[in-house]
Coordinates of C-alpha atoms in Angstrom, one line a residue:
M20 CA 9.7 10.8 -24.9
D21 CA 8.4 13.8 -23.0
T22 CA 10.0 13.2 -19.5
F23 CA 8.3 16.1 -17.8
K24 CA 4.9 15.0 -19.1
M25 CA 5.5 11.5 -17.9
L26 CA 6.6 12.7 -14.4
Y27 CA 3.6 14.9 -13.8
T28 CA 1.2 12.3 -15.1
V29 CA 2.7 9.6 -12.8
L30 CA 2.5 12.1 -9.9
G31 CA -1.1 12.9 -10.8
G32 CA -2.0 9.2 -11.0
L33 CA -0.3 8.5 -7.7
G34 CA -2.2 11.4 -6.1
V35 CA -5.5 9.9 -7.4
F36 CA -4.4 6.5 -6.2
F37 CA -3.5 7.8 -2.7
Y38 CA -6.9 9.7 -2.4
G39 CA -8.7 6.5 -3.4
M40 CA -6.9 4.5 -0.8
K41 CA -7.6 7.0 1.9
S42 CA -11.3 7.3 0.9
M43 CA -11.8 3.5 0.9
S44 CA -9.7 3.1 4.1
D45 CA -11.7 5.8 6.0
A46 CA -15.0 4.2 4.9
L47 CA -14.0 0.7 5.8
Q48 CA -12.8 1.9 9.2
A49 CA -16.2 3.5 9.8
V50 CA -18.1 0.4 8.7
A51 CA -15.9 -2.0 10.5
G52 CA -15.2 0.1 13.6
D53 CA -16.9 -2.0 16.1
M54 CA -15.5 -5.2 14.6
I55 CA -12.0 -3.8 14.9
R56 CA -12.5 -2.8 18.5
N57 CA -13.9 -6.2 19.4
A58 CA -11.0 -7.9 17.6
I59 CA -8.5 -5.9 19.6
N60 CA -10.4 -6.5 22.8
S61 CA -10.4 -10.3 22.2
L62 CA -6.6 -10.5 22.2
T63 CA -5.1 -13.1 24.6
S64 CA -1.8 -14.8 24.8
N65 CA -2.8 -17.0 21.9
R66 CA -0.4 -16.1 19.1
F67 CA -2.6 -17.5 16.4
L68 CA -5.5 -15.3 17.5
A69 CA -3.1 -12.3 17.5
V70 CA -2.1 -13.1 13.9
A71 CA -5.8 -13.4 13.0
V72 CA -6.6 -10.1 14.5
G73 CA -3.7 -8.5 12.6
I74 CA -5.1 -10.0 9.3
V75 CA -8.7 -8.8 10.0
V76 CA -7.8 -5.3 11.1
T77 CA -5.4 -4.7 8.2
M78 CA -7.9 -6.0 5.7
A79 CA -10.4 -3.6 7.2
V80 CA -8.2 -0.5 7.2
Q81 CA -6.3 -1.4 4.0
S82 CA -2.9 -0.4 5.4
S83 CA -0.3 -2.4 7.3
S84 CA 1.3 0.9 8.3
I85 CA -1.9 2.0 10.0
T86 CA -2.1 -1.3 11.9
T87 CA 1.5 -1.3 13.0
V88 CA 1.4 2.4 14.1
M89 CA -1.8 1.6 16.0
V90 CA -0.1 -1.4 17.6
V91 CA 3.0 0.7 18.6
G92 CA 0.5 3.2 20.2
F93 CA -1.3 0.4 22.1
V94 CA 2.0 -1.0 23.5
N95 CA 3.1 2.5 24.4
A96 CA -0.1 3.0 26.3
G97 CA 0.2 -0.4 28.1
L98 CA -2.9 -1.8 26.4
M99 CA -1.0 -4.6 24.6
Q100 CA 1.9 -7.0 25.5
L101 CA 4.9 -7.3 23.3
T102 CA 4.2 -10.9 22.2
Q103 CA 0.6 -9.9 21.3
A104 CA 1.9 -6.9 19.3
I105 CA 4.3 -9.1 17.4
G106 CA 1.5 -11.5 16.5
V107 CA -0.7 -8.7 15.3
I108 CA 2.2 -7.3 13.2
L109 CA 2.7 -10.7 11.6
G110 CA -0.9 -10.8 10.7
A111 CA -0.8 -7.3 9.4
N112 CA 1.8 -8.4 6.8
I113 CA -0.6 -11.0 5.5
G114 CA -3.6 -8.7 5.7
T115 CA -2.0 -6.0 3.6
T116 CA -1.6 -8.5 0.6
I117 CA -5.3 -8.0 -0.1
T118 CA -4.5 -4.7 -1.6
G119 CA -2.4 -6.4 -4.3
W120 CA -5.3 -8.7 -5.1
I121 CA -7.7 -5.7 -5.4
I122 CA -5.2 -4.0 -7.7
S123 CA -4.7 -7.1 -9.8
I124 CA -8.4 -7.4 -10.7
K125 CA -8.7 -6.5 -14.3
I126 CA -11.5 -3.9 -14.0
G127 CA -9.2 -0.8 -14.4
K128 CA -11.3 0.5 -17.3
Y129 CA -14.3 0.6 -15.0
G130 CA -12.6 3.0 -12.5
L131 CA -14.6 6.0 -13.8
L132 CA -17.8 4.0 -13.7
L133 CA -17.2 3.1 -10.0
I134 CA -16.5 6.8 -9.2
G135 CA -19.7 7.8 -10.9
V136 CA -21.8 5.1 -9.1
G137 CA -20.1 5.8 -5.7
I138 CA -20.5 9.5 -5.8
F139 CA -24.3 9.5 -5.5
P140 CA -24.7 7.6 -2.2
L141 CA -21.6 9.5 -1.0
M142 CA -23.1 12.9 -1.7
F143 CA -26.8 12.2 -1.2
G144 CA -27.0 9.2 1.1
K145 CA -29.5 9.7 4.0
N146 CA -27.5 7.8 6.6
D147 CA -23.9 6.8 7.4
R148 CA -24.3 3.3 6.0
W149 CA -25.1 4.5 2.5
R150 CA -22.6 7.3 2.6
N151 CA -19.8 4.8 3.5
I152 CA -20.9 2.4 0.8
G153 CA -20.6 5.2 -1.7
R154 CA -17.2 6.2 -0.3
I155 CA -15.9 2.6 -0.6
L156 CA -17.0 2.4 -4.3
F157 CA -15.7 5.9 -5.0
G158 CA -12.3 5.0 -3.3
I159 CA -12.0 1.7 -5.3
G160 CA -12.8 3.6 -8.5
M161 CA -10.1 6.2 -7.7
I162 CA -7.6 3.5 -7.1
F163 CA -8.2 1.9 -10.5
F164 CA -8.4 5.2 -12.2
G165 CA -5.1 6.3 -10.6
L166 CA -3.5 3.0 -11.7
Q167 CA -4.8 3.5 -15.3
I168 CA -3.2 7.0 -15.4
M169 CA 0.1 5.7 -14.1
S170 CA 0.1 2.7 -16.5
G171 CA -0.5 5.1 -19.5
A172 CA 2.4 7.3 -18.3
F173 CA 4.8 4.4 -18.1
K174 CA 4.1 3.0 -21.6
P175 CA 6.6 5.3 -23.4
L176 CA 9.4 3.8 -21.3
R177 CA 9.0 0.5 -23.1
S178 CA 10.7 1.9 -26.2
D179 CA 13.1 4.4 -24.5
P180 CA 16.8 3.4 -25.0
S181 CA 18.1 5.5 -22.0
F182 CA 15.7 3.8 -19.6
H183 CA 16.6 0.4 -20.9
S184 CA 20.3 1.2 -20.3
F185 CA 19.3 2.2 -16.7
L186 CA 17.2 -0.9 -16.3
V187 CA 20.1 -3.2 -16.9
Y188 CA 21.2 -2.7 -13.3
F189 CA 17.8 -4.1 -12.1
S190 CA 16.6 -6.5 -14.8
G191 CA 19.5 -8.9 -14.9
Q192 CA 18.7 -12.4 -13.5
D193 CA 21.6 -12.4 -11.0
Y194 CA 22.0 -11.6 -7.3
G195 CA 23.5 -8.2 -8.0
S196 CA 20.3 -7.1 -9.9
Y197 CA 18.1 -8.6 -7.2
I198 CA 19.9 -6.6 -4.5
A199 CA 19.6 -3.4 -6.5
S200 CA 15.8 -4.1 -7.1
I201 CA 15.2 -4.9 -3.4
G202 CA 17.2 -1.7 -2.4
M203 CA 15.2 0.4 -4.9
G204 CA 11.9 -0.9 -3.6
C205 CA 12.9 -0.3 0.0
I206 CA 14.1 3.3 -0.6
L207 CA 11.1 4.3 -2.7
T208 CA 8.7 2.9 -0.1
M209 CA 10.5 4.8 2.7
I210 CA 10.2 8.0 0.6
I211 CA 6.4 7.8 -0.2
Q212 CA 5.6 6.1 3.1
S213 CA 3.1 3.6 1.6
S214 CA 3.9 0.0 0.5
S215 CA 0.4 -0.1 -1.1
A216 CA 1.2 2.8 -3.3
M217 CA 4.6 1.4 -4.2
L218 CA 3.0 -1.9 -5.0
G219 CA 0.5 -0.1 -7.3
I220 CA 3.5 1.6 -9.1
T221 CA 5.2 -1.8 -9.4
M222 CA 2.1 -3.4 -10.9
A223 CA 1.6 -0.5 -13.2
M224 CA 5.2 -0.8 -14.6
A225 CA 5.0 -4.6 -14.8
T226 CA 1.6 -4.6 -16.5
T227 CA 2.7 -2.1 -19.2
G228 CA 5.8 -4.3 -19.9
V229 CA 8.3 -1.9 -18.5
I230 CA 9.8 -4.4 -16.1
E231 CA 10.0 -8.3 -15.9
F232 CA 8.3 -10.4 -13.3
H233 CA 11.6 -11.2 -11.4
T234 CA 12.3 -7.5 -11.1
A235 CA 8.8 -6.8 -9.8
A236 CA 9.1 -9.6 -7.3
A237 CA 12.4 -8.2 -6.0
L238 CA 10.9 -4.7 -5.8
V239 CA 8.0 -6.1 -3.7
L240 CA 10.5 -7.7 -1.3
G241 CA 12.2 -4.3 -0.9
E242 CA 8.8 -2.7 -0.2
N243 CA 8.3 -5.2 2.7
I244 CA 11.4 -3.8 4.3
G245 CA 10.7 -0.1 3.5
T246 CA 7.2 -0.2 5.1
T247 CA 8.8 -0.9 8.5
I248 CA 10.2 2.7 8.6
T249 CA 6.6 4.0 9.4
A250 CA 6.4 2.2 12.7
L251 CA 10.0 2.9 13.5
L252 CA 9.4 6.6 13.1
A253 CA 6.2 6.3 15.1
S254 CA 8.1 4.7 18.0
V255 CA 10.6 7.6 18.3
G256 CA 8.4 9.5 20.8
G257 CA 7.3 6.3 22.6
N258 CA 8.6 4.3 25.5
V259 CA 10.8 1.2 25.5
A260 CA 7.9 -1.2 24.8
A261 CA 6.8 0.8 21.8
K262 CA 10.3 0.8 20.4
R263 CA 10.5 -3.0 20.9
A264 CA 7.3 -3.5 18.9
A265 CA 8.5 -1.4 16.0
R266 CA 11.9 -3.1 15.9
A267 CA 10.3 -6.5 16.0
H268 CA 8.4 -5.6 12.9
A269 CA 11.6 -4.5 11.1
I270 CA 13.5 -7.6 12.2
F271 CA 10.8 -9.9 11.1
N272 CA 10.5 -8.3 7.6
C273 CA 14.2 -8.1 7.1
L274 CA 14.8 -11.7 8.1
G275 CA 11.9 -12.9 6.0
V276 CA 13.4 -11.1 2.9
L277 CA 16.9 -12.4 3.8
V278 CA 15.7 -16.0 3.9
L279 CA 13.8 -15.7 0.6
F280 CA 16.6 -13.9 -1.0
S281 CA 18.9 -16.9 -0.5
F282 CA 16.8 -18.9 -3.0
F283 CA 15.1 -16.1 -4.9
P284 CA 15.5 -17.6 -8.5
H285 CA 13.7 -20.8 -7.3
Y286 CA 11.0 -18.7 -5.6
V287 CA 10.3 -16.9 -8.9
K288 CA 10.2 -20.2 -10.8
F289 CA 7.8 -21.6 -8.1
I290 CA 5.4 -18.7 -8.6
E291 CA 5.6 -19.1 -12.4
W292 CA 4.8 -22.8 -12.0
L293 CA 2.0 -22.3 -9.4
I294 CA 0.0 -19.5 -11.2
P295 CA -1.6 -20.3 -14.6
G296 CA -0.5 -18.2 -17.5
D297 CA 2.9 -16.9 -18.6
S298 CA 3.7 -13.8 -16.5
N299 CA 5.7 -12.2 -19.3
L300 CA 3.1 -12.9 -22.0
L301 CA 2.4 -9.8 -24.1
N302 CA -1.0 -9.0 -25.7
A303 CA -1.7 -7.1 -28.9
A304 CA -1.5 -3.8 -27.0
G305 CA 1.9 -4.6 -25.6
D306 CA 0.6 -5.1 -22.1
K307 CA 1.2 -8.1 -19.8
P308 CA -2.3 -9.3 -18.7
N309 CA -1.1 -12.1 -16.3
I310 CA 1.7 -10.5 -14.4
A311 CA -0.4 -8.6 -11.8
V312 CA -1.8 -11.9 -10.5
H313 CA 1.7 -13.3 -10.3
I314 CA 2.9 -10.3 -8.3
A315 CA -0.1 -10.5 -5.9
S316 CA 0.4 -14.2 -5.5
G317 CA 4.1 -13.8 -4.8
H318 CA 3.5 -11.1 -2.2
T319 CA 0.9 -13.3 -0.4
I320 CA 3.0 -16.4 -0.4
F321 CA 6.0 -14.6 0.9
N322 CA 4.1 -13.1 3.9
V323 CA 2.1 -16.3 4.7
V324 CA 5.2 -18.5 4.6
A325 CA 7.3 -16.0 6.6
T326 CA 4.5 -15.8 9.3
L327 CA 4.2 -19.6 9.5
I328 CA 8.0 -19.8 10.1
F329 CA 8.0 -17.1 12.7
I330 CA 4.9 -18.0 14.7
P331 CA 6.7 -20.8 16.7
L332 CA 9.6 -18.4 17.2
L333 CA 7.5 -15.6 18.6
N334 CA 9.0 -15.8 22.1
I335 CA 12.5 -15.9 20.7
L336 CA 11.9 -12.8 18.6
A337 CA 10.5 -11.0 21.7
K338 CA 13.6 -11.9 23.6
V339 CA 15.9 -10.6 20.8
V340 CA 14.1 -7.2 20.7
I341 CA 14.2 -7.0 24.5
R342 CA 17.9 -7.7 24.4
I343 CA 18.7 -5.1 21.8
T344 CA 16.3 -2.6 23.4
P345 CA 17.0 -2.8 27.2
D346 CA 14.8 -1.2 29.8
A347 CA 15.3 2.4 30.5
A348 CA 17.4 3.4 33.6
I349 CA 14.3 5.1 35.0
K350 CA 11.0 3.2 35.0
E351 CA 8.7 4.8 32.4
K352 CA 5.0 5.2 32.9
N353 CA 2.6 4.1 30.3
K354 CA 1.0 7.1 28.7
L355 CA -1.1 8.0 25.7
V356 CA 1.1 9.4 23.0
L357 CA 0.1 10.7 19.6
L358 CA 2.2 8.6 17.3
G359 CA 2.7 9.6 13.7
N360 CA -0.1 11.4 12.0
P361 CA -3.3 11.5 14.1
Q362 CA -5.2 11.2 10.8
D363 CA -3.8 7.6 10.5
I364 CA -5.4 6.4 13.7
V365 CA -8.3 4.0 13.3
P366 CA -11.2 5.8 15.0
A367 CA -12.7 2.7 16.7
T368 CA -9.4 1.6 18.3
A369 CA -8.3 5.2 19.0
L370 CA -11.5 5.8 20.9
A371 CA -11.0 2.5 22.8
Q372 CA -7.5 3.7 23.7
A373 CA -8.8 7.0 24.9
H374 CA -11.5 5.3 26.9
V375 CA -8.8 3.3 28.8
E376 CA -7.0 6.5 29.5
V377 CA -10.1 8.0 31.0
Q378 CA -10.5 4.9 33.1
K379 CA -6.9 5.5 34.4
M380 CA -8.0 9.0 35.2
K381 CA -10.9 7.7 37.2
E382 CA -8.6 5.5 39.2
L383 CA -6.5 8.6 40.1
V384 CA -9.7 10.4 41.2
D385 CA -10.6 7.3 43.3
K386 CA -7.3 7.6 45.1
M387 CA -7.9 11.4 45.6
F388 CA -11.2 10.6 47.3
L389 CA -9.4 8.3 49.8
R390 CA -6.5 10.6 50.5
T391 CA -8.8 13.7 50.8
R392 CA -11.1 11.9 53.2
S393 CA -8.1 10.7 55.3
Y394 CA -6.5 14.1 55.3
L395 CA -9.7 15.9 56.4
E396 CA -10.3 13.3 59.2
S397 CA -6.8 13.6 60.6
K398 CA -6.4 16.0 63.5
S399 CA -3.1 17.5 62.1
S400 CA -2.5 19.0 58.6
D401 CA 0.3 16.8 57.1
A402 CA 1.9 19.0 54.4
R403 CA 3.3 15.9 52.5
E404 CA -0.2 14.4 52.3
L405 CA -1.6 17.7 51.0
A406 CA 1.2 17.9 48.4
K407 CA 0.3 14.3 47.3
I408 CA -3.3 15.3 46.7
K409 CA -2.1 18.3 44.7
D410 CA 0.2 16.1 42.6
Y411 CA -2.8 13.9 41.8
E412 CA -4.8 17.0 40.7
R413 CA -1.9 18.1 38.4
I414 CA -1.8 14.6 36.8
T415 CA -5.5 14.6 36.1
D416 CA -5.1 18.1 34.5
N417 CA -2.4 16.6 32.2
I418 CA -4.5 13.5 31.3
Q419 CA -7.5 15.7 30.6
K420 CA -5.5 17.8 28.2
E421 CA -4.0 14.7 26.6
V422 CA -7.3 13.0 26.0
T423 CA -8.9 16.2 24.6
V424 CA -6.1 16.7 22.1
F425 CA -6.0 13.0 21.2
V426 CA -9.8 12.7 20.7
G427 CA -9.9 16.0 18.9
A428 CA -7.4 14.7 16.3
V429 CA -9.6 11.6 15.9
M430 CA -12.8 13.7 15.5
E431 CA -11.2 15.3 12.4
K432 CA -11.8 11.9 10.6
A433 CA -15.0 10.7 9.1
L434 CA -16.8 9.2 12.1
S435 CA -20.1 7.3 12.3
H436 CA -22.9 8.8 14.3
H437 CA -22.2 6.6 17.3
Q438 CA -18.4 7.2 17.2
S439 CA -19.0 11.0 17.1
H440 CA -21.1 10.8 20.3
Q441 CA -18.6 8.5 21.9
A442 CA -15.8 10.9 21.1
Q443 CA -17.7 13.9 22.5
S444 CA -18.6 11.8 25.6
L445 CA -15.0 10.9 26.3
V446 CA -14.0 14.6 26.1
R447 CA -16.8 15.6 28.5
V448 CA -16.2 12.8 31.0
A449 CA -12.5 13.6 31.1
D450 CA -13.4 17.3 31.7
E451 CA -15.9 16.3 34.5
L452 CA -13.4 14.0 36.2
E453 CA -10.8 16.8 36.1
S454 CA -13.4 19.2 37.7
V455 CA -14.1 16.6 40.5
A456 CA -10.3 16.4 41.1
D457 CA -10.2 20.3 41.3
Y458 CA -12.9 20.3 44.0
L459 CA -11.2 17.5 46.0
D460 CA -8.1 19.6 45.9
K461 CA -10.0 22.6 47.2
L462 CA -11.6 20.5 49.9
A463 CA -8.2 19.5 51.2
T464 CA -6.9 23.1 50.9
Y465 CA -9.8 24.5 52.9
K466 CA -8.6 22.5 55.9
T467 CA -5.5 24.7 56.2
R468 CA -7.8 27.5 57.4
F469 CA -8.5 25.6 60.6
D470 CA -6.5 26.1 63.8
E471 CA -7.0 25.9 67.6
A472 CA -9.4 28.9 67.4
N473 CA -11.3 27.7 64.3
K474 CA -12.2 24.0 64.6
L475 CA -14.9 22.0 63.0
E476 CA -16.5 19.9 65.7
G477 CA -19.8 18.4 66.9
E478 CA -22.9 18.2 64.7
A479 CA -21.3 20.3 61.9
R480 CA -18.4 17.9 61.5
K481 CA -20.8 14.9 61.5
E482 CA -23.0 16.4 58.9
L483 CA -20.1 17.3 56.6
F484 CA -18.6 13.8 56.6
D485 CA -22.1 12.3 56.2
L486 CA -22.6 14.5 53.0
M487 CA -19.1 13.5 51.8
D488 CA -20.0 9.8 52.2
G489 CA -23.1 10.3 50.1
V490 CA -21.2 12.3 47.4
E491 CA -18.4 9.7 47.3
E492 CA -20.9 6.9 46.9
F493 CA -22.7 8.8 44.2
Y494 CA -19.3 9.3 42.4
H495 CA -18.5 5.6 42.4
H496 CA -22.0 4.7 41.2
T497 CA -21.8 7.1 38.2
T498 CA -18.2 6.3 37.2
R499 CA -18.9 2.5 37.5
A500 CA -20.6 2.8 34.1
L501 CA -17.2 3.7 32.5
I502 CA -16.1 0.1 33.3
N503 CA -19.5 -1.6 32.8
P504 CA -22.1 0.3 30.7
E505 CA -24.8 -2.0 32.0
T506 CA -24.7 -0.3 35.4
L507 CA -25.7 3.0 33.9
D508 CA -28.9 4.3 35.7
P509 CA -29.8 7.8 34.4
T510 CA -33.2 7.9 36.2
G511 CA -31.8 6.7 39.5
D512 CA -28.8 9.0 39.3
T513 CA -31.1 12.0 38.7
K514 CA -33.0 11.1 41.9
R515 CA -29.7 10.6 43.8
S516 CA -28.3 13.9 42.6
E517 CA -31.4 15.8 43.6
F518 CA -31.5 14.1 47.0
L519 CA -27.8 15.1 47.6
R520 CA -28.5 18.7 46.5
I521 CA -31.4 19.0 48.9
K522 CA -29.3 17.4 51.7
A523 CA -26.5 19.9 51.1
E524 CA -28.9 22.8 51.2
K525 CA -30.4 21.6 54.4
I526 CA -26.9 21.1 56.0
R527 CA -26.0 24.7 55.0
K528 CA -29.1 26.1 56.6
N529 CA -28.5 24.1 59.8
H530 CA -25.0 25.6 60.0
L531 CA -26.3 29.1 59.4
N532 CA -28.6 28.6 62.4
R533 CA -25.6 27.4 64.5
V534 CA -23.6 30.5 63.4
G535 CA -26.5 32.7 64.4
S536 CA -26.5 31.3 67.9
G537 CA -22.7 32.1 68.1
E538 CA -21.7 28.4 68.1
Y539 CA -18.9 28.9 65.5
P540 CA -16.6 31.8 64.6
A541 CA -17.0 33.5 61.2
L542 CA -13.9 31.9 59.5
T543 CA -15.0 28.4 60.5
S544 CA -18.5 29.2 59.2
L545 CA -17.1 30.4 55.9
T546 CA -14.8 27.3 55.5
F547 CA -17.7 25.0 56.3
S548 CA -19.9 26.7 53.7
D549 CA -17.1 26.5 51.1
M550 CA -16.7 22.8 51.8
V551 CA -20.4 22.1 51.4
V552 CA -20.4 24.0 48.1
A553 CA -17.4 22.0 46.9
L554 CA -19.2 18.7 47.7
R555 CA -22.3 19.9 46.0
K556 CA -20.2 20.8 42.9
I557 CA -18.7 17.3 42.9
R558 CA -22.2 15.9 43.0
S559 CA -23.1 18.0 39.9
H560 CA -20.1 16.9 37.9
C561 CA -20.8 13.3 38.7
H562 CA -24.4 13.7 37.4
N563 CA -22.9 15.3 34.2
I564 CA -20.8 12.1 33.7
T565 CA -24.0 10.0 33.7
Q566 CA -25.6 12.4 31.1
A567 CA -22.5 12.1 28.9
L568 CA -22.5 8.3 29.0
E569 CA -26.3 8.2 28.5
R570 CA -25.9 10.0 25.2
V571 CA -23.6 7.4 23.9
E572 CA -25.9 4.6 24.9
E573 CA -28.8 6.4 23.2
S574 CA -26.8 6.7 19.9

């Protein structure tokens, strides 16, 4: 047996399999993006609904790791409660079993045909829908072709004496062999960071007759433990809530395996009894045609039964992870954190997460308006109040950078036309809100120029605050569409923006006339003019927000 040839063939087949999984996953995410977002938005305290969402989302993205990392991110950002997150994770474990059923379908010999059929709409499709259909077919074809390559590479192992000697540690029907197989499945899954790929390798080895069904079933149990490492690694940079969600996933999977391990031989016999056909039956080519369905069935039954057992215990599981992961000494703020590889983020849900962060940014700017108005109206200049306004401005700077980096990472994925416009809109709105915060900071800072000799009084003061009222009202009107898109009024906002621009110009001319008559000193005049310009700029940035949101609605 040529060991080197077998190794590079397996690696090549694994690479083709991985690429097929990614192509299919990306296309499914693009097609089902709105459905995924709506499913996440529909989450309530209902644990069964949370499980259903986990199943649906994972079937759509074809990866429980992506779902769990996404859930950890949502908990970290404060968009999901711990009990909701645990429910979604339980559902993700069921949803990921669909991969095993796809792999078990006996159409491996048609892998190249699916690649050939899929490449045409993928390359020459005139719209996103056809291109994504092509990408799905192409991805499925690559999955089957990769499995076929790996299966061919494993065949020489059937007659290799040294491999059979090594396999003794894993193929015996005793608890020592079961532990070894579970451990091997766990370690290999942790290394390649994909339970789906490891499941594919397990099925390829089983189908070619290299391993028995009980060994494959034990490997699959180990893969269920190994897959939890992805979420645990993702939670390292997160807050306490994110760590709790990741640890809940690990505890659930480990306990499920532990319970099943206690009667593992009976579990194997039950699958053999339930599924038609002998799992270890060999055909003329030396392959086992029935074993893949047995493995897929065992994987599904394990996760469904474990979920049914744990659903009533959801609150207890939540209390356990809270106990082993206590609150931090200092209260943490929810924040948007890039967890794991940004390429693994589901576009629809990542954009929804970024949208919520932009809404938080808007709430900060709302507070800045109130504080700036109060500060400008006060007779004295409170240094602490000015410092608070500047703190808000610095926070909006940080959020704007965070959103830009986050959305930029998501935009590297294959997005639908609508998602692309949505991503660009979020970046622009975050930038415009940050600019509004900048000018509010400048407005507050301008007040420090005033003293006993340079005061803003009389008609000028009245006109300035009248303009500020109009600009603030315009700001609230334009940003309301971030919460409720139905309030978007592009035509009306254009008229309001123009009205405020003309009003600002008129106020500026009135003040120049007052300065000409010697009513105000030069410094007061300059400060007033700068304040009017700042308000006019805020008006402009608010109008830009409407234009950015309008583009999304049009797409």
